[in-house]
PDB file of C-alpha atoms in Angstrom:
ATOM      1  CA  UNK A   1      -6.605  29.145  12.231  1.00 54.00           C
ATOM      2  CA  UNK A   2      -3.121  30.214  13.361  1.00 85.00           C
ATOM      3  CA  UNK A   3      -2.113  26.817  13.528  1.00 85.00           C
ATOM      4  CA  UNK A   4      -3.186  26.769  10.131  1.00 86.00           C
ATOM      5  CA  UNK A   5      -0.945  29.663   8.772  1.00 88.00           C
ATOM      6  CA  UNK A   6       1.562  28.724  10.354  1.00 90.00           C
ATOM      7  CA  UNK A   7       1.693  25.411   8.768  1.00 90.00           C
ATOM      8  CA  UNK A   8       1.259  26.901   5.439  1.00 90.00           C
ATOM      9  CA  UNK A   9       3.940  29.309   6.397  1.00 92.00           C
ATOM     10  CA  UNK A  10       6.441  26.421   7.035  1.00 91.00           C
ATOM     11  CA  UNK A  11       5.507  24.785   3.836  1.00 92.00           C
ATOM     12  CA  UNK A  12       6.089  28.126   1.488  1.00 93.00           C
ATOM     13  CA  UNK A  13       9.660  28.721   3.016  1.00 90.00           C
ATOM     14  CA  UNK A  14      11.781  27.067   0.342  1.00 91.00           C
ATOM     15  CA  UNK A  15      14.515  26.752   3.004  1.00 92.00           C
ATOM     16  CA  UNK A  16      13.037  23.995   4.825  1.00 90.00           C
ATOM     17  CA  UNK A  17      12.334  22.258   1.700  1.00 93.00           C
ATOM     18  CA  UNK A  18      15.888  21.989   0.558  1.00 91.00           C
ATOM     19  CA  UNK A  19      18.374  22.952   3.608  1.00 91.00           C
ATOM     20  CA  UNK A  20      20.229  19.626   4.905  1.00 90.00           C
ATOM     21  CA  UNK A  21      17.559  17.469   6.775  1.00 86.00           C
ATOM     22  CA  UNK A  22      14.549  19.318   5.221  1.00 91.00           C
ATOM     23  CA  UNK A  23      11.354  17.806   4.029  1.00 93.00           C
ATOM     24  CA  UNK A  24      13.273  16.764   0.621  1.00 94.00           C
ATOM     25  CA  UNK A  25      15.803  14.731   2.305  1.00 93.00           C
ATOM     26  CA  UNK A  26      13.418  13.424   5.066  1.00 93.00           C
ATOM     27  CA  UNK A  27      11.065  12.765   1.918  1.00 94.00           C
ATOM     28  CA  UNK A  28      13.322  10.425   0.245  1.00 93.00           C
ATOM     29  CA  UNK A  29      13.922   9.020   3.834  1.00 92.00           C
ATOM     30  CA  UNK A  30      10.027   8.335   4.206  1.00 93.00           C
ATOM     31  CA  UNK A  31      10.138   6.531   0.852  1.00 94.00           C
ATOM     32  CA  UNK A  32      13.059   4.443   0.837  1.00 94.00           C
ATOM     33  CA  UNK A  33      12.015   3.049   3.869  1.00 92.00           C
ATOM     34  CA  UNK A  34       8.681   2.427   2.753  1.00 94.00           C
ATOM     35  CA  UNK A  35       9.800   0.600  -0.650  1.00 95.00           C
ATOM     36  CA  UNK A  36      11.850  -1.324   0.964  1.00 95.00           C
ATOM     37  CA  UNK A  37       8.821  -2.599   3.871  1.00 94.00           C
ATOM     38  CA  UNK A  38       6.274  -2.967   0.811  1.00 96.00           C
ATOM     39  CA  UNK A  39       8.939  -5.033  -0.975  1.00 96.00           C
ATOM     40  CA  UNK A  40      10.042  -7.180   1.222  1.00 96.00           C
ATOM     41  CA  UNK A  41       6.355  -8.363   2.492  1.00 94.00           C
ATOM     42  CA  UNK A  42       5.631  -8.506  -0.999  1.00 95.00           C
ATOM     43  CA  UNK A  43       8.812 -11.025  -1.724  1.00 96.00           C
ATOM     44  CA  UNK A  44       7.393 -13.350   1.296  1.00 93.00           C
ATOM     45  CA  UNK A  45       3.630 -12.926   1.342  1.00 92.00           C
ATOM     46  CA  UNK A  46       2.995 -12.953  -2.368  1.00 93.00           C
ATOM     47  CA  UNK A  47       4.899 -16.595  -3.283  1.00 93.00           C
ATOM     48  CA  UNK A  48       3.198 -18.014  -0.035  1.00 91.00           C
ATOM     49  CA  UNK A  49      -0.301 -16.753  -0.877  1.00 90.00           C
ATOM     50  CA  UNK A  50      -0.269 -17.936  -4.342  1.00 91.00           C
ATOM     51  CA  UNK A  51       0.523 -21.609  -3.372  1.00 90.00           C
ATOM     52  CA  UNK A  52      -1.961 -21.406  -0.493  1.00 89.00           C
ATOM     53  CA  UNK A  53      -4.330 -20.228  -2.737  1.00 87.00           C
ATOM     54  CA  UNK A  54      -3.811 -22.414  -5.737  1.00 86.00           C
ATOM     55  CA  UNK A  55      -4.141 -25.766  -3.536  1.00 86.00           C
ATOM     56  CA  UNK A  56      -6.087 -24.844  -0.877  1.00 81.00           C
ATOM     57  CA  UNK A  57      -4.531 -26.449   1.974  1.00 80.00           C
ATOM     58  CA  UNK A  58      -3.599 -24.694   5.496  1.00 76.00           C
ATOM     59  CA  UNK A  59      -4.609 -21.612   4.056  1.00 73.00           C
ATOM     60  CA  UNK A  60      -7.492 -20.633   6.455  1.00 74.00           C
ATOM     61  CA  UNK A  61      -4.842 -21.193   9.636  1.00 74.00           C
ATOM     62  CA  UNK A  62      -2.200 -19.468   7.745  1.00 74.00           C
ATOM     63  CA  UNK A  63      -4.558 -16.222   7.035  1.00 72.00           C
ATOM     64  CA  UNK A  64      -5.814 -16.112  10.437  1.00 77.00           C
ATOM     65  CA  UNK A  65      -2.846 -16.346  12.208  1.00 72.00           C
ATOM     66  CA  UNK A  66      -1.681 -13.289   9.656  1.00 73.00           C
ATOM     67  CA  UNK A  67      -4.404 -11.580  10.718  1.00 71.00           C
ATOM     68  CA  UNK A  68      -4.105 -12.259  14.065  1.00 74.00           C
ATOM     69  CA  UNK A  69      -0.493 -10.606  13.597  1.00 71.00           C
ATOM     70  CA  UNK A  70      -2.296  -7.624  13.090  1.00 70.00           C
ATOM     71  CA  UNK A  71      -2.871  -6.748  16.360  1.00 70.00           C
ATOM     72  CA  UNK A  72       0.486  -6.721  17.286  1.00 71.00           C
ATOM     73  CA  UNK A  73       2.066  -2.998  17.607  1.00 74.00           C
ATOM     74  CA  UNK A  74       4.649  -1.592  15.294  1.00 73.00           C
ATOM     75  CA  UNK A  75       6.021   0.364  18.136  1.00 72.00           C
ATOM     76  CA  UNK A  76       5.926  -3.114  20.134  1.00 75.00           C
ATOM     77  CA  UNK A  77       8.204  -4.889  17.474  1.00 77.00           C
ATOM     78  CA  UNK A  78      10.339  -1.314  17.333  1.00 75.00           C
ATOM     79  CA  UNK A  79      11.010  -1.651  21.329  1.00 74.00           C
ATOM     80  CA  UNK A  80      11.925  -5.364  20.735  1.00 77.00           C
ATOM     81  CA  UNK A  81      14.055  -4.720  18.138  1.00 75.00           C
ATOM     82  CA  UNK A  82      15.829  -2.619  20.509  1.00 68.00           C
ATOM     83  CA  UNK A  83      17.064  -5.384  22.873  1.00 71.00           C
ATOM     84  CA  UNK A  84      18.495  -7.090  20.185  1.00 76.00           C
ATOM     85  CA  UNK A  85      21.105  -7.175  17.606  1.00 78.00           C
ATOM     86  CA  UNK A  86      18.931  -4.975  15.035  1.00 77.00           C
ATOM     87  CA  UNK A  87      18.777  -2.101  17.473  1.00 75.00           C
ATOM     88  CA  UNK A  88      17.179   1.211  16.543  1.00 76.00           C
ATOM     89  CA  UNK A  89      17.376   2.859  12.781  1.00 76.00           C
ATOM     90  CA  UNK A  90      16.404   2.490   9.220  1.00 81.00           C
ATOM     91  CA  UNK A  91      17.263  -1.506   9.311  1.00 84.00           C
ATOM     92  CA  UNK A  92      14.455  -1.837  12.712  1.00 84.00           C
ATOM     93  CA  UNK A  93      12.445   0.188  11.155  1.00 86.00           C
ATOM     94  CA  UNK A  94      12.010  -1.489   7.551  1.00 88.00           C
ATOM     95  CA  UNK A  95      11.804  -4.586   9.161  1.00 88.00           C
ATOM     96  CA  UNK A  96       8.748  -3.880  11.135  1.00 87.00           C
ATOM     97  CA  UNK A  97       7.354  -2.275   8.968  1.00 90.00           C
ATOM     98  CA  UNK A  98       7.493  -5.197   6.513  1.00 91.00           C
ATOM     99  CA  UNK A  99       6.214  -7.602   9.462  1.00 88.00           C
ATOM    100  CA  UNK A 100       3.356  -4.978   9.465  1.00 87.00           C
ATOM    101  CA  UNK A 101       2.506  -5.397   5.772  1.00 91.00           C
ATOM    102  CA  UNK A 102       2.166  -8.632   5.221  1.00 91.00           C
ATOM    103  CA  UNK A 103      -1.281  -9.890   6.119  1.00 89.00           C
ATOM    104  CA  UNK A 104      -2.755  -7.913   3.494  1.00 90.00           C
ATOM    105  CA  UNK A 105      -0.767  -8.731   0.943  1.00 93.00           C
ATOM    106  CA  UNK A 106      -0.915 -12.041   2.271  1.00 91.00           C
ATOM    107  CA  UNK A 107      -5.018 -12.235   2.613  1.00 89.00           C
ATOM    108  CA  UNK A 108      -5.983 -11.061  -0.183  1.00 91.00           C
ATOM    109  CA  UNK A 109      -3.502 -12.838  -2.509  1.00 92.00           C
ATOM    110  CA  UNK A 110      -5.066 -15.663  -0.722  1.00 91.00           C
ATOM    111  CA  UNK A 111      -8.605 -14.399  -1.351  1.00 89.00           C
ATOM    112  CA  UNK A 112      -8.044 -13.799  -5.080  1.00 90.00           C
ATOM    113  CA  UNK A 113      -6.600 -17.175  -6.336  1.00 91.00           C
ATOM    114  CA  UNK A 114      -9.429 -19.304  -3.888  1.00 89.00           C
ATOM    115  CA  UNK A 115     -12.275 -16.900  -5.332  1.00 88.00           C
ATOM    116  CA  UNK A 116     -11.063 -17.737  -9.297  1.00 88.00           C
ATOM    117  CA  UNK A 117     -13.897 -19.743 -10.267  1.00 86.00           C
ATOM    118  CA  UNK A 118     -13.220 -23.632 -10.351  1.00 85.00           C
ATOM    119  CA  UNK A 119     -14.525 -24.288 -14.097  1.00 87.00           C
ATOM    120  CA  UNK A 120     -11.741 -22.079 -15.235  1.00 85.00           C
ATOM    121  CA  UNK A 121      -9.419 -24.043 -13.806  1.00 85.00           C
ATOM    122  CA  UNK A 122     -10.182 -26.967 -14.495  1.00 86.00           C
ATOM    123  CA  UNK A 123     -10.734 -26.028 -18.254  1.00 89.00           C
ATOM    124  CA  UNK A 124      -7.386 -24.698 -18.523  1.00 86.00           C
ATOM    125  CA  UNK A 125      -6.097 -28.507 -17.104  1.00 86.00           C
ATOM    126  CA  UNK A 126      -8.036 -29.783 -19.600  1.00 87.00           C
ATOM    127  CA  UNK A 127      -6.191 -27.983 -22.207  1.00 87.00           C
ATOM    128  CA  UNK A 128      -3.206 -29.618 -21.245  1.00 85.00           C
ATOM    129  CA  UNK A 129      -2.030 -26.367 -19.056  1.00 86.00           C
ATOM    130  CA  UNK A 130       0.678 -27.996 -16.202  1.00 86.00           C
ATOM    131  CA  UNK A 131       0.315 -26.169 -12.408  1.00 80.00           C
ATOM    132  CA  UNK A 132       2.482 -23.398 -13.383  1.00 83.00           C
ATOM    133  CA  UNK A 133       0.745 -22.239 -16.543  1.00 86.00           C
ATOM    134  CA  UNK A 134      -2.639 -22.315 -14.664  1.00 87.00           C
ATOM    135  CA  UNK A 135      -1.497 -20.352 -11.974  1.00 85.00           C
ATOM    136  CA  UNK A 136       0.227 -17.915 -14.187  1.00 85.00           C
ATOM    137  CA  UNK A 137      -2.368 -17.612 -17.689  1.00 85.00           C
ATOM    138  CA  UNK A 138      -5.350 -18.395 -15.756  1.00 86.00           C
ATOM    139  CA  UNK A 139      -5.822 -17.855 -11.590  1.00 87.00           C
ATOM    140  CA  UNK A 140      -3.327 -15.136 -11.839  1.00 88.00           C
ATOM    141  CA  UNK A 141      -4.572 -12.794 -14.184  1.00 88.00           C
ATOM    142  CA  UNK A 142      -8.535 -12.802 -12.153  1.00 88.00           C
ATOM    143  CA  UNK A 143      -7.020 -12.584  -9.221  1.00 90.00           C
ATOM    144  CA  UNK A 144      -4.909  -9.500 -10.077  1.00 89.00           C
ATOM    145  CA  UNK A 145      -7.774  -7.095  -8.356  1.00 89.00           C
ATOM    146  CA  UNK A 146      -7.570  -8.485  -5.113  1.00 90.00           C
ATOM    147  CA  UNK A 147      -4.021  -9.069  -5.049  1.00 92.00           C
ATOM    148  CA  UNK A 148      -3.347  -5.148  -6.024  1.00 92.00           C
ATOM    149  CA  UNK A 149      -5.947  -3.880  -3.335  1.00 92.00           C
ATOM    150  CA  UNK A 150      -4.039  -5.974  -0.745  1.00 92.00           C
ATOM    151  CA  UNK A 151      -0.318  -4.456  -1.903  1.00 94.00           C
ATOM    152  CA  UNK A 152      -2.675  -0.869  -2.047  1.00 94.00           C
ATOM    153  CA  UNK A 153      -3.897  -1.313   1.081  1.00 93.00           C
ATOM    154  CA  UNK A 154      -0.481  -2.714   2.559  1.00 93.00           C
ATOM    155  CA  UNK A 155       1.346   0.490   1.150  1.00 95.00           C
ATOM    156  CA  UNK A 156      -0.853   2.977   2.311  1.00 94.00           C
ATOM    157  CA  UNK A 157      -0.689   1.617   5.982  1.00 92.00           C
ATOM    158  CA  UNK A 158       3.050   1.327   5.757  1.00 93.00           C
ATOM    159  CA  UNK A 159       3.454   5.127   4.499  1.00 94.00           C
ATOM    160  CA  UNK A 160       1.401   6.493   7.239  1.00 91.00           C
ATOM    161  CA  UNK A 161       2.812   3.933  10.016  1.00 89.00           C
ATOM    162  CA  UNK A 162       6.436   4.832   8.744  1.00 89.00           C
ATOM    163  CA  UNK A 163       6.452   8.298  10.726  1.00 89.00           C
ATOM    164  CA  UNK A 164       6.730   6.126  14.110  1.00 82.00           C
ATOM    165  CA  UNK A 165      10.787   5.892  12.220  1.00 80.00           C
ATOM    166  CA  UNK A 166      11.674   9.176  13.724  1.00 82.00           C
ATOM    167  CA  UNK A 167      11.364   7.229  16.854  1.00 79.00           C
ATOM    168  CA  UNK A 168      13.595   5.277  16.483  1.00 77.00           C
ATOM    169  CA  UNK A 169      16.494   7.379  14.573  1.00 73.00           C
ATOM    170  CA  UNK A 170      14.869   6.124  11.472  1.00 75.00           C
ATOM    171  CA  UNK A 171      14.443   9.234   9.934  1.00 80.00           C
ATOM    172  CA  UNK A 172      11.278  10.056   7.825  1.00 88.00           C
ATOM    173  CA  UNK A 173       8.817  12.484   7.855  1.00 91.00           C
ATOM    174  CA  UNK A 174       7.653  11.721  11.255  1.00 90.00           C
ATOM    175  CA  UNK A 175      11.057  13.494  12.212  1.00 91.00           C
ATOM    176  CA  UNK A 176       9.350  16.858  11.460  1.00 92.00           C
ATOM    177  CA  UNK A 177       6.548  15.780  13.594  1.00 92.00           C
ATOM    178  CA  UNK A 178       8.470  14.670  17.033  1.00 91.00           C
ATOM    179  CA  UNK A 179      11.042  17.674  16.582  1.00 90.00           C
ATOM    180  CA  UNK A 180       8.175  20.388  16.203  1.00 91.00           C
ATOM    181  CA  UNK A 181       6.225  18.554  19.500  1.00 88.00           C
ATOM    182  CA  UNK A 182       9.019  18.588  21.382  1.00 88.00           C
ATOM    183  CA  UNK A 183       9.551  22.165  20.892  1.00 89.00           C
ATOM    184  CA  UNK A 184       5.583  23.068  21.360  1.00 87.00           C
ATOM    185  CA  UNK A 185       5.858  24.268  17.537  1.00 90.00           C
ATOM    186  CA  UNK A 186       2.346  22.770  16.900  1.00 90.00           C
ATOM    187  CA  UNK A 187       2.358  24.714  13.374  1.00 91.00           C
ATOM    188  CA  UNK A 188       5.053  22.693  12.568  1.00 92.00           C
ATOM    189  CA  UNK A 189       3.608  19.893  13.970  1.00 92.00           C
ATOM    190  CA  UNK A 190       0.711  20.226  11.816  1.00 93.00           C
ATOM    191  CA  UNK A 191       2.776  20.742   8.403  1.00 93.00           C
ATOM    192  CA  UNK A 192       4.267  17.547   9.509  1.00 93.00           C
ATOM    193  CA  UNK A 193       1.379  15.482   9.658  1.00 93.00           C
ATOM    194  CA  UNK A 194      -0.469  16.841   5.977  1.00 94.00           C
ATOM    195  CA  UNK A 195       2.878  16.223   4.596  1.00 95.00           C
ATOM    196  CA  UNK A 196       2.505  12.434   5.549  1.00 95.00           C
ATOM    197  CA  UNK A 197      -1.276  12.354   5.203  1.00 94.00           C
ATOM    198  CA  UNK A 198      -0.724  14.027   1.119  1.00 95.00           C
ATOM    199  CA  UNK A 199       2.143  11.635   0.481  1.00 95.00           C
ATOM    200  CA  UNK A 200      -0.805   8.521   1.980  1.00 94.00           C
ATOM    201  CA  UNK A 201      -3.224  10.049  -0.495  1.00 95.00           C
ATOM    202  CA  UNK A 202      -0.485   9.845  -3.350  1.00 95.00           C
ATOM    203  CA  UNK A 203       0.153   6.375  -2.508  1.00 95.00           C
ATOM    204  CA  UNK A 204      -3.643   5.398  -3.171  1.00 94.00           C
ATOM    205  CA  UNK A 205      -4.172   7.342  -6.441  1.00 94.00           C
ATOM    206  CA  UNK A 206      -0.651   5.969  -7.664  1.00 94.00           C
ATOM    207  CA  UNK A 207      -1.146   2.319  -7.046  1.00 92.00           C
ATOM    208  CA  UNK A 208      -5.276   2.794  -8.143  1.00 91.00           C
ATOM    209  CA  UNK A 209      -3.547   3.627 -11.293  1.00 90.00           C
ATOM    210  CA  UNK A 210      -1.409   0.797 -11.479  1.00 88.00           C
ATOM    211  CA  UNK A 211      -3.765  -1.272  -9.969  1.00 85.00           C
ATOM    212  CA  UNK A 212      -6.416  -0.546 -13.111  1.00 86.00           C
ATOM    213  CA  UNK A 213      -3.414  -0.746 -15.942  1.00 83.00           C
ATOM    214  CA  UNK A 214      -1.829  -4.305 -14.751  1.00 77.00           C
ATOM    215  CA  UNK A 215      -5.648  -5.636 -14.392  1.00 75.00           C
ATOM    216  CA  UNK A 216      -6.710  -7.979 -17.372  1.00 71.00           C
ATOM    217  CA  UNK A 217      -9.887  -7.120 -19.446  1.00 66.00           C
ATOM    218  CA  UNK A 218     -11.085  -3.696 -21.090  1.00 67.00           C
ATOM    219  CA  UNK A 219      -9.753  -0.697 -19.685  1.00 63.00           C
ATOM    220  CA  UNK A 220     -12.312   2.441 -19.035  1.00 65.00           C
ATOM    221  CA  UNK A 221     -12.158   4.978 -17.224  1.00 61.00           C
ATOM    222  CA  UNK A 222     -14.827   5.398 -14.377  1.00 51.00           C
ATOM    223  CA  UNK A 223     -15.326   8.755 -15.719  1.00 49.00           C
ATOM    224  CA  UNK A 224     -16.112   7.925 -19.134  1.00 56.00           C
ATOM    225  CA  UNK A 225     -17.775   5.172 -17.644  1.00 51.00           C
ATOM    226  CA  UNK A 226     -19.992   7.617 -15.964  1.00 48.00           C
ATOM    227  CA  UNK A 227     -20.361   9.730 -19.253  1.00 54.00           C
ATOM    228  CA  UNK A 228     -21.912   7.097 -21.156  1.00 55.00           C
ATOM    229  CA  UNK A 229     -24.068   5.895 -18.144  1.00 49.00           C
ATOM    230  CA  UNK A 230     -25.446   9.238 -18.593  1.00 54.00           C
ATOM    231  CA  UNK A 231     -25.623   9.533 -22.270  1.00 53.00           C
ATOM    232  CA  UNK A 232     -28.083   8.758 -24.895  1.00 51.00           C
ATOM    233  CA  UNK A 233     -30.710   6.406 -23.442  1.00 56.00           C
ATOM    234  CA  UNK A 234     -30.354   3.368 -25.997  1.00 54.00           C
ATOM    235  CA  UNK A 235     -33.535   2.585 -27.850  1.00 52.00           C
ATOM    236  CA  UNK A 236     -35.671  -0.582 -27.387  1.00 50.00           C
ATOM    237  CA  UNK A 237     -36.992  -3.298 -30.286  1.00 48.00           C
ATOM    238  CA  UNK A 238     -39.406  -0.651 -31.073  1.00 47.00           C
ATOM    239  CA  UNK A 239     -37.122   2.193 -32.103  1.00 48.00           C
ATOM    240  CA  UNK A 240     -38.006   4.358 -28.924  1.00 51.00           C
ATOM    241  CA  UNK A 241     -35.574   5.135 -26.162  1.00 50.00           C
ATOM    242  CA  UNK A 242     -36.367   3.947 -23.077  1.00 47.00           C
TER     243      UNK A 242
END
């Protein structure tokens, strides 16, 4: 419970919100580096994903050796980076980060344009659509869901993974974490660590949001969804609700 308060105590000081290297500053650290990870896996994993998808070929090799990739350490990539020209900081950082966010992306873009159901496509051919039109007014649009989840999922990891910056003199919020721990300030510590978790929660409800505009087809809410579920039973051929 200490621990607690004195987390919460940390957080109410305005001073270490906006004094030089407070959590604003290390905020916009934390999210620049993040953008820039989410959008560069998204510029190579996206573009390789939809042609994998939309012809099918060397796709199963390609998305299990990305998800074999998963296994391998961000820190592992940091310490490379070290012994080479990229060294440590923001640039390292970003760049494994990225690394780190691409199978999803990858996968599920996959998943999404191999799921869209064959007829479709081969209607839309039959309308005289050529490969780009198909892949753009017809797989894309059904396999928006799965390609969001897997730039959801992908930005999620990376927000929470991009503490392990502070490392590396990446900066970040994880700076607030390995400062406090190396001075046994395990308040602080903690205040560190929901700062990054709330910011990873944030992510999800942002992109869900974005996620459920960009997706073709009716838009409802889930909670008026749930309202009507609940509503007036509807009444049968006889006039009596059910």
């Amino acid at each position: 419970m200490n621990l607690l308060g004195e987390a919460v105590r940390y957080l109410n000081d305005p001073f270490n919100w906006t004094r030089r290297g407070g959590i604003l500053e290390l905020l916009g650290e934390h999210l620049r580096i993040s953008v820039l990870a989410v959008l560069a896996a998204m510029l190579v994993a996206l573009p390789v994903g939809v042609l994998l998808g939309h012809t099918g070929r060397g796709g199963g090799f390609t998305v299990g050796l990305s998800n074999v990739s998963r296994a391998v350490p961000t820190l592992a990539l940091l310490t490379l980076f070290a012994v080479t020209p990229i060294g440590f900081g923001p640039t390292a950082t970003t760049i494994a980060l990225a690394v780190f966010a691409v199978p999803p992306i990858l996968t599920n873009t996959y998943v999404g344009f191999r799921s869209v159901d064959r007829d479709v496509v081969e209607a839309a051919r039959a309308m005289g659509m050529n490969g780009r039109q198909v892949v753009l007014r017809a797989e894309l649009p059904l396999a928006a869901p799965l390609l969001m989840t897997g730039v959801r999922t992908a930005a999620v990891q990376v927000v929470a993974t991009a503490t392990l910056a502070a490392l590396v003199a990446g900066g970040g919020l994880g700076r607030i974490i390995t400062l406090a721990f190396a001075q046994q300030d395990y308040g602080v510590v903690l205040a560190g660590a929901i700062l990054v978790a709330a910011l990873a929660v944030l992510t999800e409800l942002l992109l869900v949001v974005a996620s459920w505009a960009l997706t073709p087809g009716e838009k409802r809410l889930p909670f008026l969804s749930a309202r009507r579920a609940t509503g007036t039973p509807e009444p049968t051929a006889s006039g009596i609700p059910l």
